CSV table of C-alpha atoms in Angstrom, one decimal:
chain,number,residue,atom,x,y,z
M,1,UNK,CA,-37.4,-20.9,-0.7
M,2,UNK,CA,-36.1,-17.9,0.2
M,3,UNK,CA,-35.1,-18.9,3.4
M,4,UNK,CA,-33.6,-22.1,2.1
M,5,UNK,CA,-31.8,-19.9,-0.2
M,6,UNK,CA,-30.4,-17.5,2.1
M,7,UNK,CA,-29.1,-20.3,4.8
M,8,UNK,CA,-27.1,-22.1,1.9
M,9,UNK,CA,-25.5,-18.9,1.4
M,10,UNK,CA,-24.8,-18.3,4.8
M,11,UNK,CA,-23.5,-21.9,4.9
M,12,UNK,CA,-21.4,-21.2,1.6
M,13,UNK,CA,-20.1,-17.8,3.2
M,14,UNK,CA,-18.8,-19.8,6.6
M,15,UNK,CA,-17.1,-22.4,4.6
M,16,UNK,CA,-15.1,-20.2,2.4
M,17,UNK,CA,-14.1,-18.0,5.4
M,18,UNK,CA,-13.2,-20.9,7.6
M,19,UNK,CA,-11.1,-22.3,4.6
M,20,UNK,CA,-9.7,-18.8,4.2
M,21,UNK,CA,-8.7,-18.3,7.6
M,22,UNK,CA,-6.9,-21.8,8.0
M,23,UNK,CA,-5.1,-21.0,4.7
M,24,UNK,CA,-4.1,-17.6,6.2
M,25,UNK,CA,-3.2,-19.4,9.6
M,26,UNK,CA,-1.1,-22.5,7.6
M,27,UNK,CA,0.8,-19.9,5.1
M,28,UNK,CA,2.0,-18.0,8.0
M,29,UNK,CA,3.8,-21.0,9.7
M,30,UNK,CA,7.7,-20.3,9.2
M,31,UNK,CA,8.1,-23.8,7.2
M,32,UNK,CA,5.5,-22.3,4.8
M,33,UNK,CA,7.4,-19.1,4.4
M,34,UNK,CA,9.2,-20.4,1.5
M,35,UNK,CA,6.3,-21.5,-0.6
M,36,UNK,CA,4.9,-18.5,0.3
M,37,UNK,CA,7.7,-16.3,-1.0
M,38,UNK,CA,7.6,-18.2,-4.2
M,39,UNK,CA,3.4,-17.5,-4.8
M,40,UNK,CA,4.0,-13.9,-4.3
M,41,UNK,CA,6.8,-13.9,-6.7
M,42,UNK,CA,4.6,-15.3,-9.4
M,43,UNK,CA,2.7,-12.1,-10.1
M,44,UNK,CA,5.8,-9.9,-9.5
M,45,UNK,CA,6.6,-9.7,-13.8
M,46,UNK,CA,2.9,-9.2,-14.5
M,47,UNK,CA,3.2,-6.0,-12.1
M,48,UNK,CA,6.0,-5.1,-13.7
M,49,UNK,CA,4.7,-5.2,-17.1
M,50,UNK,CA,1.6,-3.7,-15.8
M,51,UNK,CA,4.0,-1.0,-14.1
M,52,UNK,CA,5.8,-0.4,-17.5
M,53,UNK,CA,2.1,0.0,-19.2
M,54,UNK,CA,1.1,2.5,-17.0
M,55,UNK,CA,4.4,4.9,-17.4
M,56,UNK,CA,3.6,3.9,-21.5
M,57,UNK,CA,0.3,5.4,-20.7
M,58,UNK,CA,1.5,8.4,-18.8
M,59,UNK,CA,3.8,9.2,-21.6
M,60,UNK,CA,1.3,8.7,-24.4
M,61,UNK,CA,-1.3,11.2,-22.4
M,62,UNK,CA,1.2,13.7,-21.3
M,63,UNK,CA,2.2,14.3,-24.7
M,64,UNK,CA,-0.7,16.2,-25.5
M,65,UNK,CA,-0.4,20.1,-24.9
M,66,UNK,CA,3.4,19.5,-24.6
M,67,UNK,CA,3.5,18.2,-21.2
M,68,UNK,CA,5.6,15.4,-21.7
M,69,UNK,CA,8.5,17.8,-22.2
M,70,UNK,CA,7.8,19.6,-19.2
M,71,UNK,CA,7.6,16.6,-16.7
M,72,UNK,CA,10.7,15.2,-18.4
M,73,UNK,CA,12.4,18.5,-17.7
M,74,UNK,CA,10.3,18.5,-14.2
M,75,UNK,CA,11.9,15.0,-13.3
M,76,UNK,CA,15.5,16.1,-14.5
M,77,UNK,CA,15.2,19.1,-12.1
M,78,UNK,CA,13.6,17.2,-9.3
M,79,UNK,CA,16.5,14.9,-9.4
M,80,UNK,CA,19.2,17.3,-9.5
M,81,UNK,CA,17.5,19.1,-6.6
M,82,UNK,CA,17.3,16.3,-5.0
M,83,UNK,CA,20.9,15.6,-5.3
M,84,UNK,CA,21.9,18.7,-4.1
M,85,UNK,CA,19.9,18.6,-1.0
M,86,UNK,CA,20.9,15.2,-0.1
M,87,UNK,CA,24.5,16.7,-0.6
M,88,UNK,CA,23.6,19.6,1.7
M,89,UNK,CA,22.1,17.6,4.1
M,90,UNK,CA,25.1,15.4,4.6
M,91,UNK,CA,27.5,17.9,4.4
M,92,UNK,CA,25.5,19.7,7.1
M,93,UNK,CA,25.4,16.5,9.0
M,94,UNK,CA,29.2,15.2,8.3
M,95,UNK,CA,30.3,19.0,9.2
M,96,UNK,CA,28.3,18.3,13.1
M,97,UNK,CA,29.4,15.0,13.8
M,98,UNK,CA,32.8,15.9,12.9
M,99,UNK,CA,32.9,18.7,15.2
M,100,UNK,CA,31.5,16.5,18.3
M,101,UNK,CA,31.2,12.9,17.6
M,102,UNK,CA,33.3,11.8,14.8
M,103,UNK,CA,36.2,10.0,16.9
M,104,UNK,CA,33.6,8.4,18.8
M,105,UNK,CA,31.7,6.7,16.3
M,106,UNK,CA,32.4,4.2,14.1
M,107,UNK,CA,29.5,3.8,11.5
M,108,UNK,CA,29.7,3.5,7.8
M,109,UNK,CA,28.8,6.4,5.7
M,110,UNK,CA,25.1,5.7,3.6
M,111,UNK,CA,27.3,5.4,0.4
M,112,UNK,CA,29.7,3.1,1.8
M,113,UNK,CA,27.2,0.6,2.1
M,114,UNK,CA,26.9,-2.7,-0.7
M,115,UNK,CA,23.5,-2.0,-2.4
M,116,UNK,CA,21.3,-3.9,-5.0
M,117,UNK,CA,19.1,-1.8,-7.1
M,118,UNK,CA,15.6,-2.9,-7.5
M,119,UNK,CA,12.6,-1.4,-9.6
M,120,UNK,CA,9.3,-1.0,-7.9
M,121,UNK,CA,6.8,-3.1,-9.9
M,122,UNK,CA,3.7,-2.9,-7.4
M,123,UNK,CA,2.0,-1.1,-4.4
M,124,UNK,CA,0.4,-2.5,-1.6
M,125,UNK,CA,-3.4,-3.4,-2.2
M,126,UNK,CA,-5.2,-1.4,0.1
M,127,UNK,CA,-4.5,2.1,2.4
M,128,UNK,CA,-3.7,0.4,5.7
M,129,UNK,CA,-0.3,-0.8,4.7
M,130,UNK,CA,1.8,1.2,2.9
M,131,UNK,CA,3.9,-1.3,0.9
M,132,UNK,CA,6.0,-1.6,-2.1
M,133,UNK,CA,6.4,-4.6,-4.2
M,134,UNK,CA,10.1,-4.8,-6.1
M,135,UNK,CA,11.7,-6.9,-8.5
M,136,UNK,CA,14.4,-8.3,-6.3
M,137,UNK,CA,14.3,-10.9,-3.9
M,138,UNK,CA,16.6,-13.7,-1.7
M,139,UNK,CA,18.0,-15.0,-5.3
M,140,UNK,CA,19.6,-11.4,-5.6
M,141,UNK,CA,20.6,-11.4,-1.7
M,142,UNK,CA,17.8,-9.5,-0.4
M,143,UNK,CA,16.6,-10.5,2.7
M,144,UNK,CA,13.5,-9.6,5.3
M,145,UNK,CA,14.4,-6.5,7.5
M,146,UNK,CA,17.1,-5.0,5.0
M,147,UNK,CA,17.2,-1.1,4.7
M,148,UNK,CA,15.6,0.2,1.6
M,149,UNK,CA,16.6,3.6,0.1
M,150,UNK,CA,16.9,5.9,-2.8
M,151,UNK,CA,19.6,8.6,-3.8
M,152,UNK,CA,17.0,11.0,-2.0
M,153,UNK,CA,16.9,9.1,1.3
M,154,UNK,CA,15.4,6.2,3.3
M,155,UNK,CA,12.5,4.5,1.9
M,156,UNK,CA,11.8,2.0,4.5
M,157,UNK,CA,12.5,-2.1,5.1
M,158,UNK,CA,12.0,-4.9,3.5
M,159,UNK,CA,9.2,-7.1,5.4
M,160,UNK,CA,9.1,-10.2,3.1
M,161,UNK,CA,11.1,-11.6,0.2
M,162,UNK,CA,10.8,-14.5,-2.0
M,163,UNK,CA,13.0,-15.4,-4.7
M,164,UNK,CA,12.1,-12.7,-7.5
M,165,UNK,CA,10.3,-10.5,-5.4
M,166,UNK,CA,10.0,-8.5,-2.1
M,167,UNK,CA,7.6,-6.8,-0.1
M,168,UNK,CA,9.1,-3.3,1.6
M,169,UNK,CA,7.2,-1.5,4.2
M,170,UNK,CA,7.7,2.4,3.3
M,171,UNK,CA,8.0,4.9,6.2
M,172,UNK,CA,4.5,6.0,5.2
M,173,UNK,CA,3.1,2.9,6.6
M,174,UNK,CA,1.4,3.7,9.9
M,175,UNK,CA,3.0,0.9,11.6
M,176,UNK,CA,6.5,2.2,10.6
M,177,UNK,CA,9.0,3.7,13.4
M,178,UNK,CA,12.2,5.3,12.5
M,179,UNK,CA,14.7,7.0,15.4
M,180,UNK,CA,16.0,10.2,13.8
M,181,UNK,CA,17.9,13.5,14.5
M,182,UNK,CA,17.5,17.0,13.6
M,183,UNK,CA,20.4,18.3,11.3
M,184,UNK,CA,20.8,22.0,13.0
M,185,UNK,CA,19.4,21.3,16.5
M,186,UNK,CA,20.6,17.7,17.0
M,187,UNK,CA,17.6,17.0,19.0
M,188,UNK,CA,16.3,13.4,18.8
M,189,UNK,CA,12.4,12.0,18.1
M,190,UNK,CA,10.8,9.4,16.3
M,191,UNK,CA,9.3,9.4,13.2
M,192,UNK,CA,6.1,7.2,12.6
M,193,UNK,CA,4.0,7.0,9.6
M,194,UNK,CA,0.6,8.2,8.1
M,195,UNK,CA,-1.6,8.4,5.4
M,196,UNK,CA,-1.0,12.1,4.4
M,197,UNK,CA,2.4,12.9,6.0
M,198,UNK,CA,5.4,11.8,8.3
M,199,UNK,CA,4.4,12.5,12.0
M,200,UNK,CA,7.6,13.6,14.0
M,201,UNK,CA,7.7,13.6,18.0
M,202,UNK,CA,10.3,15.4,18.9
M,203,UNK,CA,11.9,15.0,22.5
M,204,UNK,CA,12.6,18.1,24.5
M,205,UNK,CA,15.8,19.3,25.5
M,206,UNK,CA,16.3,22.7,27.5
M,207,UNK,CA,16.7,25.7,25.7
M,208,UNK,CA,16.6,24.2,22.1
M,209,UNK,CA,13.5,24.1,19.8
M,210,UNK,CA,13.5,23.0,16.7
M,211,UNK,CA,12.3,24.6,13.3
M,212,UNK,CA,10.8,24.6,10.3
M,213,UNK,CA,13.4,23.7,7.2
M,214,UNK,CA,15.5,21.6,9.6
M,215,UNK,CA,16.4,18.0,8.0
M,216,UNK,CA,15.8,14.8,10.1
M,217,UNK,CA,18.4,12.0,9.4
M,218,UNK,CA,18.2,8.5,11.0
M,219,UNK,CA,20.3,8.6,14.3
M,220,UNK,CA,20.8,4.8,14.3
M,221,UNK,CA,19.3,4.6,18.1
M,222,UNK,CA,17.7,1.1,18.7
M,223,UNK,CA,19.9,-0.1,15.5
M,224,UNK,CA,17.3,-0.7,13.1
M,225,UNK,CA,18.4,1.5,10.6
M,226,UNK,CA,22.0,2.9,9.8
M,227,UNK,CA,22.8,6.3,10.9
M,228,UNK,CA,22.9,9.7,8.7
M,229,UNK,CA,20.1,8.4,6.2
M,230,UNK,CA,18.2,11.5,5.4
M,231,UNK,CA,14.3,10.9,5.9
M,232,UNK,CA,12.9,14.4,5.5
M,233,UNK,CA,12.5,18.3,6.1
M,234,UNK,CA,10.8,19.7,9.0
M,235,UNK,CA,7.1,21.0,7.4
M,236,UNK,CA,6.1,22.5,10.9
M,237,UNK,CA,6.3,22.4,14.5
M,238,UNK,CA,3.7,22.5,17.2
M,239,UNK,CA,5.7,23.3,20.6
M,240,UNK,CA,3.7,22.0,23.4
M,241,UNK,CA,4.8,23.7,26.7
M,242,UNK,CA,3.2,20.9,28.9
M,243,UNK,CA,4.5,18.3,27.2
M,244,UNK,CA,7.6,16.7,27.1
M,245,UNK,CA,7.6,16.4,23.5
M,246,UNK,CA,6.7,18.5,20.3
M,247,UNK,CA,4.7,17.7,17.4
M,248,UNK,CA,5.9,17.7,13.7
M,249,UNK,CA,5.3,17.0,10.4
M,250,UNK,CA,7.8,15.8,8.1
M,251,UNK,CA,8.2,16.2,4.1
M,252,UNK,CA,9.5,13.0,3.1
M,253,UNK,CA,12.7,13.2,0.6
M,254,UNK,CA,11.1,10.8,-1.0
M,255,UNK,CA,7.8,11.1,-3.2
M,256,UNK,CA,6.0,7.4,-3.0
M,257,UNK,CA,3.8,8.0,-6.3
M,258,UNK,CA,7.0,8.4,-8.4
M,259,UNK,CA,9.3,5.6,-6.9
M,260,UNK,CA,10.3,3.6,-9.8
M,261,UNK,CA,14.1,2.4,-8.8
M,262,UNK,CA,15.1,1.7,-5.3
M,263,UNK,CA,18.3,0.4,-3.7
M,264,UNK,CA,18.4,-2.3,-1.1
M,265,UNK,CA,21.1,-2.1,1.4
M,266,UNK,CA,22.9,-5.6,1.3
M,267,UNK,CA,25.1,-5.3,4.2
M,268,UNK,CA,23.4,-3.8,7.3
M,269,UNK,CA,22.2,-6.2,9.4
M,270,UNK,CA,19.6,-4.7,11.9
M,271,UNK,CA,20.2,-5.4,15.6
S,1,UNK,CA,-14.9,-20.1,-21.1
S,2,UNK,CA,-17.1,-17.5,-19.6
S,3,UNK,CA,-15.5,-18.2,-16.2
S,4,UNK,CA,-11.8,-18.0,-17.6
S,5,UNK,CA,-12.7,-14.6,-18.9
S,6,UNK,CA,-14.0,-13.3,-15.3
S,7,UNK,CA,-10.8,-14.7,-14.0
S,8,UNK,CA,-8.7,-12.3,-16.3
S,9,UNK,CA,-10.8,-9.4,-15.8
S,10,UNK,CA,-10.3,-9.8,-12.3
S,11,UNK,CA,-6.6,-10.7,-12.4
S,12,UNK,CA,-6.7,-7.4,-14.8
S,13,UNK,CA,-8.4,-5.2,-12.0
S,14,UNK,CA,-5.9,-6.3,-9.1
S,15,UNK,CA,-2.9,-5.5,-11.2
S,16,UNK,CA,-4.4,-2.1,-12.3
S,17,UNK,CA,-5.6,-1.8,-8.3
S,18,UNK,CA,-1.6,-2.4,-7.2
S,19,UNK,CA,0.4,-0.3,-9.9
S,20,UNK,CA,-2.2,2.4,-11.1
S,21,UNK,CA,-4.5,3.0,-8.3
S,22,UNK,CA,-2.0,4.2,-5.6
S,23,UNK,CA,-1.8,7.2,-8.1
S,24,UNK,CA,-5.1,8.6,-7.3
S,25,UNK,CA,-4.8,8.8,-3.5
S,26,UNK,CA,-7.2,11.4,-2.2
S,27,UNK,CA,-7.2,11.9,1.5
S,28,UNK,CA,-4.7,8.9,1.8
S,29,UNK,CA,-7.1,6.7,0.7
S,30,UNK,CA,-7.1,5.0,-3.2
S,31,UNK,CA,-10.0,3.1,-4.8
S,32,UNK,CA,-10.5,-0.5,-3.9
S,33,UNK,CA,-11.1,-1.9,-7.5
S,34,UNK,CA,-11.2,-5.5,-6.6
S,35,UNK,CA,-13.9,-4.7,-4.0
S,36,UNK,CA,-15.8,-2.7,-6.5
S,37,UNK,CA,-15.8,-5.4,-9.2
S,38,UNK,CA,-16.6,-7.9,-6.7
S,39,UNK,CA,-19.4,-5.8,-5.6
S,40,UNK,CA,-21.0,-5.1,-9.1
S,41,UNK,CA,-20.3,-9.3,-10.0
S,42,UNK,CA,-22.7,-10.1,-6.4
S,43,UNK,CA,-25.2,-7.1,-7.5
S,44,UNK,CA,-25.8,-8.6,-11.0
S,45,UNK,CA,-24.8,-12.6,-10.9
S,46,UNK,CA,-26.0,-13.2,-7.2
S,47,UNK,CA,-24.0,-13.6,-4.0
S,48,UNK,CA,-23.0,-16.9,-4.2
S,49,UNK,CA,-21.2,-16.3,-7.4
S,50,UNK,CA,-20.2,-13.1,-5.7
S,51,UNK,CA,-18.6,-14.8,-3.0
S,52,UNK,CA,-16.6,-17.5,-5.3
S,53,UNK,CA,-15.3,-14.6,-7.3
S,54,UNK,CA,-14.4,-12.5,-4.2
S,55,UNK,CA,-12.2,-15.3,-3.0
S,56,UNK,CA,-9.9,-15.5,-6.0
S,57,UNK,CA,-9.8,-11.9,-6.3
S,58,UNK,CA,-8.9,-11.7,-2.4
S,59,UNK,CA,-6.2,-14.1,-3.2
S,60,UNK,CA,-4.9,-12.6,-5.7
S,61,UNK,CA,-4.7,-9.4,-3.6
S,62,UNK,CA,-3.2,-11.7,-0.7
S,63,UNK,CA,-0.4,-12.4,-3.2
S,64,UNK,CA,0.7,-8.7,-3.8
S,65,UNK,CA,0.4,-8.1,-0.1
S,66,UNK,CA,2.4,-8.4,2.8
S,67,UNK,CA,1.9,-11.2,5.1
S,68,UNK,CA,-0.2,-14.7,4.9
S,69,UNK,CA,-2.7,-15.6,2.2
S,70,UNK,CA,-6.2,-15.4,3.2
S,71,UNK,CA,-6.9,-11.8,5.0
S,72,UNK,CA,-7.9,-10.3,1.8
S,73,UNK,CA,-10.3,-12.9,0.8
S,74,UNK,CA,-11.7,-12.9,3.9
S,75,UNK,CA,-12.4,-9.3,3.7
S,76,UNK,CA,-13.6,-9.6,0.2
S,77,UNK,CA,-15.8,-12.3,1.2
S,78,UNK,CA,-17.6,-10.3,3.7
S,79,UNK,CA,-18.2,-7.5,1.4
S,80,UNK,CA,-19.8,-10.1,-1.2
S,81,UNK,CA,-22.0,-11.4,1.4
S,82,UNK,CA,-23.4,-8.1,2.9
S,83,UNK,CA,-23.7,-7.1,-0.8
S,84,UNK,CA,-25.9,-10.1,-1.1
S,85,UNK,CA,-28.1,-9.4,1.5
S,86,UNK,CA,-28.6,-5.7,0.5
S,87,UNK,CA,-29.7,-6.9,-3.2
S,88,UNK,CA,-32.1,-9.2,-2.2
S,89,UNK,CA,-35.2,-6.9,-1.6
S,90,UNK,CA,-33.9,-3.9,-3.1
S,91,UNK,CA,-34.7,-2.2,-6.7
S,92,UNK,CA,-31.2,-4.2,-8.6
S,93,UNK,CA,-31.4,-1.4,-11.5
S,94,UNK,CA,-31.3,1.6,-9.4
S,95,UNK,CA,-27.7,3.1,-9.3
S,96,UNK,CA,-28.1,4.6,-5.5
S,97,UNK,CA,-28.3,0.9,-3.7
S,98,UNK,CA,-25.1,-0.4,-5.1
S,99,UNK,CA,-23.3,2.7,-4.4
S,100,UNK,CA,-24.3,2.8,-0.9
S,101,UNK,CA,-23.7,-1.3,-0.5
S,102,UNK,CA,-20.4,-0.3,-2.1
S,103,UNK,CA,-19.3,2.2,0.9
S,104,UNK,CA,-21.1,0.4,3.5
S,105,UNK,CA,-19.2,-3.0,2.1
S,106,UNK,CA,-15.5,-1.1,2.2
S,107,UNK,CA,-16.2,0.0,5.7
S,108,UNK,CA,-17.0,-4.0,6.7
S,109,UNK,CA,-13.8,-5.0,4.3
S,110,UNK,CA,-11.7,-2.5,6.3
S,111,UNK,CA,-13.4,-4.0,9.6
S,112,UNK,CA,-12.5,-7.4,8.7
S,113,UNK,CA,-9.3,-6.8,7.1
S,114,UNK,CA,-7.9,-4.8,10.3
S,115,UNK,CA,-9.4,-7.9,12.7
S,116,UNK,CA,-8.1,-10.8,10.8
S,117,UNK,CA,-4.3,-8.8,10.6
S,118,UNK,CA,-4.9,-8.0,14.5
S,119,UNK,CA,-6.1,-12.1,15.0
S,120,UNK,CA,-2.8,-13.1,12.5
S,121,UNK,CA,-0.7,-10.7,14.8
S,122,UNK,CA,0.0,-8.6,11.6
S,123,UNK,CA,0.4,-4.7,12.2
S,124,UNK,CA,-2.5,-2.9,12.3
S,125,UNK,CA,-3.5,0.8,11.8
S,126,UNK,CA,-4.2,3.6,14.7
S,127,UNK,CA,-7.7,4.1,15.2
S,128,UNK,CA,-8.0,7.7,14.1
S,129,UNK,CA,-5.8,6.8,10.7
S,130,UNK,CA,-8.1,3.7,10.3
S,131,UNK,CA,-11.3,5.7,10.2
S,132,UNK,CA,-9.6,8.5,8.3
S,133,UNK,CA,-8.6,5.9,5.6
S,134,UNK,CA,-12.0,3.7,5.6
S,135,UNK,CA,-14.1,7.1,5.2
S,136,UNK,CA,-12.4,8.2,2.2
S,137,UNK,CA,-12.0,4.9,0.6
S,138,UNK,CA,-15.8,4.2,1.1
S,139,UNK,CA,-16.7,7.4,-0.6
S,140,UNK,CA,-14.2,6.9,-3.2
S,141,UNK,CA,-15.4,3.4,-3.8
S,142,UNK,CA,-19.3,4.5,-3.5
S,143,UNK,CA,-18.6,7.0,-6.3
S,144,UNK,CA,-16.9,4.6,-8.5
S,145,UNK,CA,-19.8,2.0,-8.2
S,146,UNK,CA,-22.2,2.9,-10.5
S,147,UNK,CA,-20.0,3.1,-13.5
S,148,UNK,CA,-18.3,-0.6,-12.4
S,149,UNK,CA,-21.7,-1.7,-12.5
S,150,UNK,CA,-22.4,-0.4,-16.0
S,151,UNK,CA,-19.5,-2.2,-17.2
S,152,UNK,CA,-20.2,-5.4,-15.9
S,153,UNK,CA,-23.6,-5.2,-16.9
S,154,UNK,CA,-22.4,-4.5,-20.6
S,155,UNK,CA,-19.6,-7.1,-20.1
S,156,UNK,CA,-22.5,-9.5,-19.0
S,157,UNK,CA,-25.1,-8.8,-21.5
S,158,UNK,CA,-24.3,-10.8,-24.6
S,159,UNK,CA,-23.4,-13.9,-22.3
S,160,UNK,CA,-26.7,-13.9,-20.6
S,161,UNK,CA,-28.6,-13.6,-24.2
S,162,UNK,CA,-26.9,-16.4,-25.5
S,163,UNK,CA,-27.8,-18.5,-22.6
S,164,UNK,CA,-31.6,-17.4,-22.7
S,165,UNK,CA,-34.1,-20.0,-23.7
S,166,UNK,CA,-35.9,-19.8,-27.0
């Protein structure tokens, strides 16, 4: 009796697994991308409502102890701080570029791009892929591959887009790669995602070493991202004489937990 | 009606997982509420019922994730199947066993998810990062499991009483 029940469960398990794998293989096909995107857009309004409810609950609970006022003030100051930091970094980078590269390069400043504002309605369901779901999709001109940013700096890239929603791979995702340069030393490196902090591998240059507090901006190398978007601030650097590169931790300019509104750059086509 | 109620509860759980849960990240991991709910259902209602709901919850998760539909469903199915094995010969009233089952199922869920993503050509995290996330998530889910079990038992009690023969 017990054995029969167990084999029935195993049979059901194998059948369901096979069905789900078949569905995965079918829904991965290019011809199914439209239907898959449409299906994924179905949950976007629910997620938006839930996100709004989460915000409301946060506000209600923070009333106790006057936390609400402090939080609002903190948010206002943080927004002002982010804007100022961005200006400082951009001015710093612009000055360097003016001196050395301005005549040679023909790129548009980040604020010169056309953008679509999108609300963050959800996040990835597990820790392996750090993604965001936004409420703008192909109907709003959002396409896979487009770059996503905020007023503070780079957020990531659109991975998948449905008619009224899109999934964005953030810099936190372990698979994300961004080529950057440092604002003061001009050293080049590559930022990769991580569960707790962004990792930066800085290429060695004779006589120049990176220091904490420098800003990392997208270098545009490889054509994946436009040049000049702020990525983060060097939190710590580990020099390795035996290696051709240094390791550093980067404090991302965007706090993923508090991201509510993002901007999708619609006129930059990654090469 | 009962099934509709469970489906609604699972939908809310998935929505909470993709909107609220990432706010309570510890060591890079956040609770997998859908997995915890599926394990709780499997523990109280049996493996067949657990696997059916695992499929539904998994597809809901796939609708909120990057990539094709199916990998999360397969991963949740594996968690439910393992839990089904676990609770056959153990004390169902104990809270220790479901907590351990949640931790082990989380590890299996993660392994299956990464393997499915790799098979389908989707990006997978480096081994070191994956191990760190799996350990943190396993502990997180194990801690939440007794509370989820209490909740499921409480929700299920009136329904079970009603169907008992006089």
